[in-house]
PDB file of C-alpha atoms in Angstrom:
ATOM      1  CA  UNK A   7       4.368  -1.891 -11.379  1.00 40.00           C
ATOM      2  CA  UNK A   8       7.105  -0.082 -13.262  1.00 39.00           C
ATOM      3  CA  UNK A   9      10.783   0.499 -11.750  1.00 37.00           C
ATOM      4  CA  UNK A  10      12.133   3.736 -12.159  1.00 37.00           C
ATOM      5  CA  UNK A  11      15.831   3.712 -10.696  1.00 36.00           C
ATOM      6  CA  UNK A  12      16.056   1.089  -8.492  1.00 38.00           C
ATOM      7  CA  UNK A  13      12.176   2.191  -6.991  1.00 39.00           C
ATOM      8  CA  UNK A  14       9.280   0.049  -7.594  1.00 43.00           C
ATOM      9  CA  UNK A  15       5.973   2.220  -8.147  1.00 46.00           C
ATOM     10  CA  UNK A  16       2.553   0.390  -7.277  1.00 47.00           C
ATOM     11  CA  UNK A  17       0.945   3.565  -9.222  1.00 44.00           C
ATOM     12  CA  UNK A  18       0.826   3.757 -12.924  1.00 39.00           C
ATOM     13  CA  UNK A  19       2.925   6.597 -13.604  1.00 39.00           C
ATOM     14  CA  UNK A  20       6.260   8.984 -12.893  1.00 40.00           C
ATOM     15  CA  UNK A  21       4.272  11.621 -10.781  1.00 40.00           C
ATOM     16  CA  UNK A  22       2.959   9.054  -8.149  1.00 47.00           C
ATOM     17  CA  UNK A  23       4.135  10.359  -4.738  1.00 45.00           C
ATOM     18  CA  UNK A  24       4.245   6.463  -3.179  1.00 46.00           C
ATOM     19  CA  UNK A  25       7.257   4.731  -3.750  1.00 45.00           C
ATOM     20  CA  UNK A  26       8.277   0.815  -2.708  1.00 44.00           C
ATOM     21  CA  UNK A  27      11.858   0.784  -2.380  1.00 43.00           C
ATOM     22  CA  UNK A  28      13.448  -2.767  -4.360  1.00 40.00           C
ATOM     23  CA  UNK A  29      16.660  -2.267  -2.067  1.00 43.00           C
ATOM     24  CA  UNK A  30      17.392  -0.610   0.934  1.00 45.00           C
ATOM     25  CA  UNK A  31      19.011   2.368   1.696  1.00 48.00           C
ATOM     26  CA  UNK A  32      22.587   2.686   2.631  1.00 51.00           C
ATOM     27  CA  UNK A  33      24.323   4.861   4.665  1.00 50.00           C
ATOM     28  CA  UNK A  34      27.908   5.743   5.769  1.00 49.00           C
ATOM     29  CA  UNK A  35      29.011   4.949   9.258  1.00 49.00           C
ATOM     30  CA  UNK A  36      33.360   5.217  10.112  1.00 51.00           C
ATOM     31  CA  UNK A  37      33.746   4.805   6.546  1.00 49.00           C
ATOM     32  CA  UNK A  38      31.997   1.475   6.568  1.00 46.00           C
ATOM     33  CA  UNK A  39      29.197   1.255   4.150  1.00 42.00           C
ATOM     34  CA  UNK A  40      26.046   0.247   5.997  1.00 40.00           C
ATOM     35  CA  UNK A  41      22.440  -0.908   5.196  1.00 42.00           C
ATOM     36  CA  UNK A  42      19.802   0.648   7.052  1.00 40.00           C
ATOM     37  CA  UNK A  43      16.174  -0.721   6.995  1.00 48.00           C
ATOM     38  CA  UNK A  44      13.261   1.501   6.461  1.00 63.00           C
ATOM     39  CA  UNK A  45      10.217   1.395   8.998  1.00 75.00           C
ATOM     40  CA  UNK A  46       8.137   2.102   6.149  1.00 88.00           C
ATOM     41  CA  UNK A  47       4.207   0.567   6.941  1.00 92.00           C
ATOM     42  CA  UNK A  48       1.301   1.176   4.381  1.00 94.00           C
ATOM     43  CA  UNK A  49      -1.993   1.149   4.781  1.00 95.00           C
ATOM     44  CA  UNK A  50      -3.838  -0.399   1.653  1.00 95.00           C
ATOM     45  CA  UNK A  51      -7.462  -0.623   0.434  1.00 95.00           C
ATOM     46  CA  UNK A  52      -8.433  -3.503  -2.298  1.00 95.00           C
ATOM     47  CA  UNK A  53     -11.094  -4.698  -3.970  1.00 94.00           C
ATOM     48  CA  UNK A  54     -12.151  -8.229  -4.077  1.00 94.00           C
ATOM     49  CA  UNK A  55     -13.473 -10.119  -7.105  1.00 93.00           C
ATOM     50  CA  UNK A  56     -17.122  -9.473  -5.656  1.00 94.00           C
ATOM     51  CA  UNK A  57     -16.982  -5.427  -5.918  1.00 93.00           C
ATOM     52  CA  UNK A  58     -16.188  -5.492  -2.118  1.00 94.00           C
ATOM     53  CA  UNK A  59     -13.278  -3.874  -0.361  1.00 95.00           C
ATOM     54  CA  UNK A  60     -10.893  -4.761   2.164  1.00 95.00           C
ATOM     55  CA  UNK A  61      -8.476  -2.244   4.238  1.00 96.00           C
ATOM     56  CA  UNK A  62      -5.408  -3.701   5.863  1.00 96.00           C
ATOM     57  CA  UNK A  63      -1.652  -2.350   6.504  1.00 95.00           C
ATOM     58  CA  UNK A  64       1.710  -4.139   6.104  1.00 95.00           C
ATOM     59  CA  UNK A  65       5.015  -2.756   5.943  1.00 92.00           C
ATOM     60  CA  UNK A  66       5.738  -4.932   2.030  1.00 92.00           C
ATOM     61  CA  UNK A  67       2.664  -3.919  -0.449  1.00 92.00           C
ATOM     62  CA  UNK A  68       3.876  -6.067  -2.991  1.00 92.00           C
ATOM     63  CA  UNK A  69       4.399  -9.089  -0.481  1.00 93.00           C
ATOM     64  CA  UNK A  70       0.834  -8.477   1.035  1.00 93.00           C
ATOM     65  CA  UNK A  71      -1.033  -8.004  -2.199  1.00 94.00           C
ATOM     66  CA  UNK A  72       0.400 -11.453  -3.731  1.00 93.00           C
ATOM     67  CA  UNK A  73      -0.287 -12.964  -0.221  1.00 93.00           C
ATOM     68  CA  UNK A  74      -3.734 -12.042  -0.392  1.00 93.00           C
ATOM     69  CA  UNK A  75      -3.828 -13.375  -4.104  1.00 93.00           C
ATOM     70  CA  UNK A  76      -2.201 -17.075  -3.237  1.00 92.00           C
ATOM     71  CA  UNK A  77      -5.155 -16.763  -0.729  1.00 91.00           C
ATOM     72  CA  UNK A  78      -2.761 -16.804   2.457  1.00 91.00           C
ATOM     73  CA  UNK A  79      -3.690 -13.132   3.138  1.00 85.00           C
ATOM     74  CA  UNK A  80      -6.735 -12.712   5.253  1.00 89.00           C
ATOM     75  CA  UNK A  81      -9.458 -14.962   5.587  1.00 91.00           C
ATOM     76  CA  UNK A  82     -12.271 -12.678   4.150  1.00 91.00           C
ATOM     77  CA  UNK A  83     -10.334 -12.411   1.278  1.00 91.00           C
ATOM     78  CA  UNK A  84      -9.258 -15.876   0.511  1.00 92.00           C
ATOM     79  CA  UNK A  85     -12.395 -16.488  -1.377  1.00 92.00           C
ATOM     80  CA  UNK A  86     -12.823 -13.528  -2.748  1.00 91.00           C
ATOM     81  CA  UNK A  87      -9.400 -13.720  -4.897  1.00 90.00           C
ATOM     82  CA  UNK A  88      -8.210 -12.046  -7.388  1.00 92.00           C
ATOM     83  CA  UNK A  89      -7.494  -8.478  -5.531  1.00 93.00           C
ATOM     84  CA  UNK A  90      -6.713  -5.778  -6.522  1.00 92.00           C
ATOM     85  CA  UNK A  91      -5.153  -2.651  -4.874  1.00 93.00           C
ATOM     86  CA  UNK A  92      -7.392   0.988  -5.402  1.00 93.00           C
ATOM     87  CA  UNK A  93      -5.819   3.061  -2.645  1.00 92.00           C
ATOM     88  CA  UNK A  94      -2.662   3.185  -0.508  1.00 93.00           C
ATOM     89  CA  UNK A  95      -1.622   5.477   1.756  1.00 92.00           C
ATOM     90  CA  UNK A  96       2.280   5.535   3.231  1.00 92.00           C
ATOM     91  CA  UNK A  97       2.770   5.818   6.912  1.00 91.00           C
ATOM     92  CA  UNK A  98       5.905   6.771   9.121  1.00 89.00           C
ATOM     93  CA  UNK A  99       5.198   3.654  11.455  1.00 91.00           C
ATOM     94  CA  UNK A 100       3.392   0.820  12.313  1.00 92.00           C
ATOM     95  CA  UNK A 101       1.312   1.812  14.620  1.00 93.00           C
ATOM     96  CA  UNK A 102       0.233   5.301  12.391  1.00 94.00           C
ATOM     97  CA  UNK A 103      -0.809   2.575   9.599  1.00 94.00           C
ATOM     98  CA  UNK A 104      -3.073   0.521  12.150  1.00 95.00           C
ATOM     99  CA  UNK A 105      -4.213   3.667  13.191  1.00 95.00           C
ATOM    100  CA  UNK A 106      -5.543   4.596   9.931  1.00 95.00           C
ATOM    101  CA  UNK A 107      -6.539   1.037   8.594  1.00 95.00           C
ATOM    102  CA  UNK A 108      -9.041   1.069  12.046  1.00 96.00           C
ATOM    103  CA  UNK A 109      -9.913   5.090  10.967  1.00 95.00           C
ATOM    104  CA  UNK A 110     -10.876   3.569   7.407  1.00 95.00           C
ATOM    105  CA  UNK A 111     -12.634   0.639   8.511  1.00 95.00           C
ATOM    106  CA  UNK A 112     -15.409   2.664  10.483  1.00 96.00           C
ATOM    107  CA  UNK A 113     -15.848   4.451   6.857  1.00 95.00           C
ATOM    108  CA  UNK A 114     -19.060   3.352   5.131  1.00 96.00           C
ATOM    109  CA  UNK A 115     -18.402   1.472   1.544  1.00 94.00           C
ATOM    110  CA  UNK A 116     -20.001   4.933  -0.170  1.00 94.00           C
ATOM    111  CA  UNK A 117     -16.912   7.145   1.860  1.00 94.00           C
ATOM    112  CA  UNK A 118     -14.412   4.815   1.141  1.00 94.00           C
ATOM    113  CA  UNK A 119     -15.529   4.457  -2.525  1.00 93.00           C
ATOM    114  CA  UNK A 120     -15.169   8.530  -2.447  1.00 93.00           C
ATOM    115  CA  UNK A 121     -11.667   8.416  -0.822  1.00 92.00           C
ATOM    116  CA  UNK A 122     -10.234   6.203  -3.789  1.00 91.00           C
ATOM    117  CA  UNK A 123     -12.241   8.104  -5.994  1.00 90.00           C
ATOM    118  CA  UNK A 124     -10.554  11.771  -4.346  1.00 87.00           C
ATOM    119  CA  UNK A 125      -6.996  10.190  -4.535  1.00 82.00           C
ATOM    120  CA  UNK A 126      -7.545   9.382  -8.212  1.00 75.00           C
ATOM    121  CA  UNK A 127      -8.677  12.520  -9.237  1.00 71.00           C
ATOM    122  CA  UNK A 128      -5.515  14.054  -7.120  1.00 68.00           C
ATOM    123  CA  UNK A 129      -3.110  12.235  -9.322  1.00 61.00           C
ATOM    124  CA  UNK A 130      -5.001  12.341 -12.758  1.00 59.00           C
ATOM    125  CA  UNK A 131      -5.355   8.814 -13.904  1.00 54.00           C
ATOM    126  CA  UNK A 132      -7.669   5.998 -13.236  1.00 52.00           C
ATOM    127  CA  UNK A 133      -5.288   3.399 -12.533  1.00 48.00           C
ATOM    128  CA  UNK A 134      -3.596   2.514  -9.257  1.00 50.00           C
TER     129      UNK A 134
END
């Protein structure tokens, strides 16, 4: 990950569209500075030490991905560690990420393989 003012990036470079916020925005309310949380969700592909995948949301990537890495993420991918994230998609809410993560998981491997292979190529680099 590299920070680029104040924003953690999951993706390798500048251009990436999907951003992690490291603080949360503020706003003004009768002069009173005020923080106001993000209902940010993300729905995430990785792949497991044994070339398979696993698709999930959660509304902290970072959180989730080092959960899944301590092996307190999900159980098929406790034994299966280290992880590592190939695709993630940003989603207005929670229930548009579960949405999607069920709309991935009835993708064959091959299709899913091909939509982290079309988001690559969309952005230019190899490396997530």
């Amino acid at each position: 990950m590299q920070i680029y003012d104040g924003i953690e990036r999951l993706f390798c470079c500048a251009v990436c569209p999907v951003q992690i916020r490291a603080y949360p925005r503020r706003r003004r309310q009768g002069g009173i500075l005020m923080e106001q949380k993000e209902n940010v969700s993300y729905t995430y592909i990785v792949e497991c030490s044994d070339g398979t995948l696993y698709t999930g949301w959660t509304n902290n990537i970072k959180k989730r991905i080092l959960a899944h890495n301590a092996k307190k993420g999900a159980k098929y991918t406790r034994s299966r560690t280290p992880v590592k994230l190939v695709y993630l998609e940003q989603a207005d809410s929670k229930e548009q990420a579960m949405r999607r993560e069920a709309q991935i998981k009835q993708l064959r491997k091959s299709e899913k393989e091909q939509l982290i292979k079309n988001r690559k190529e969309l952005y230019g680099h190899n490396q997530i």
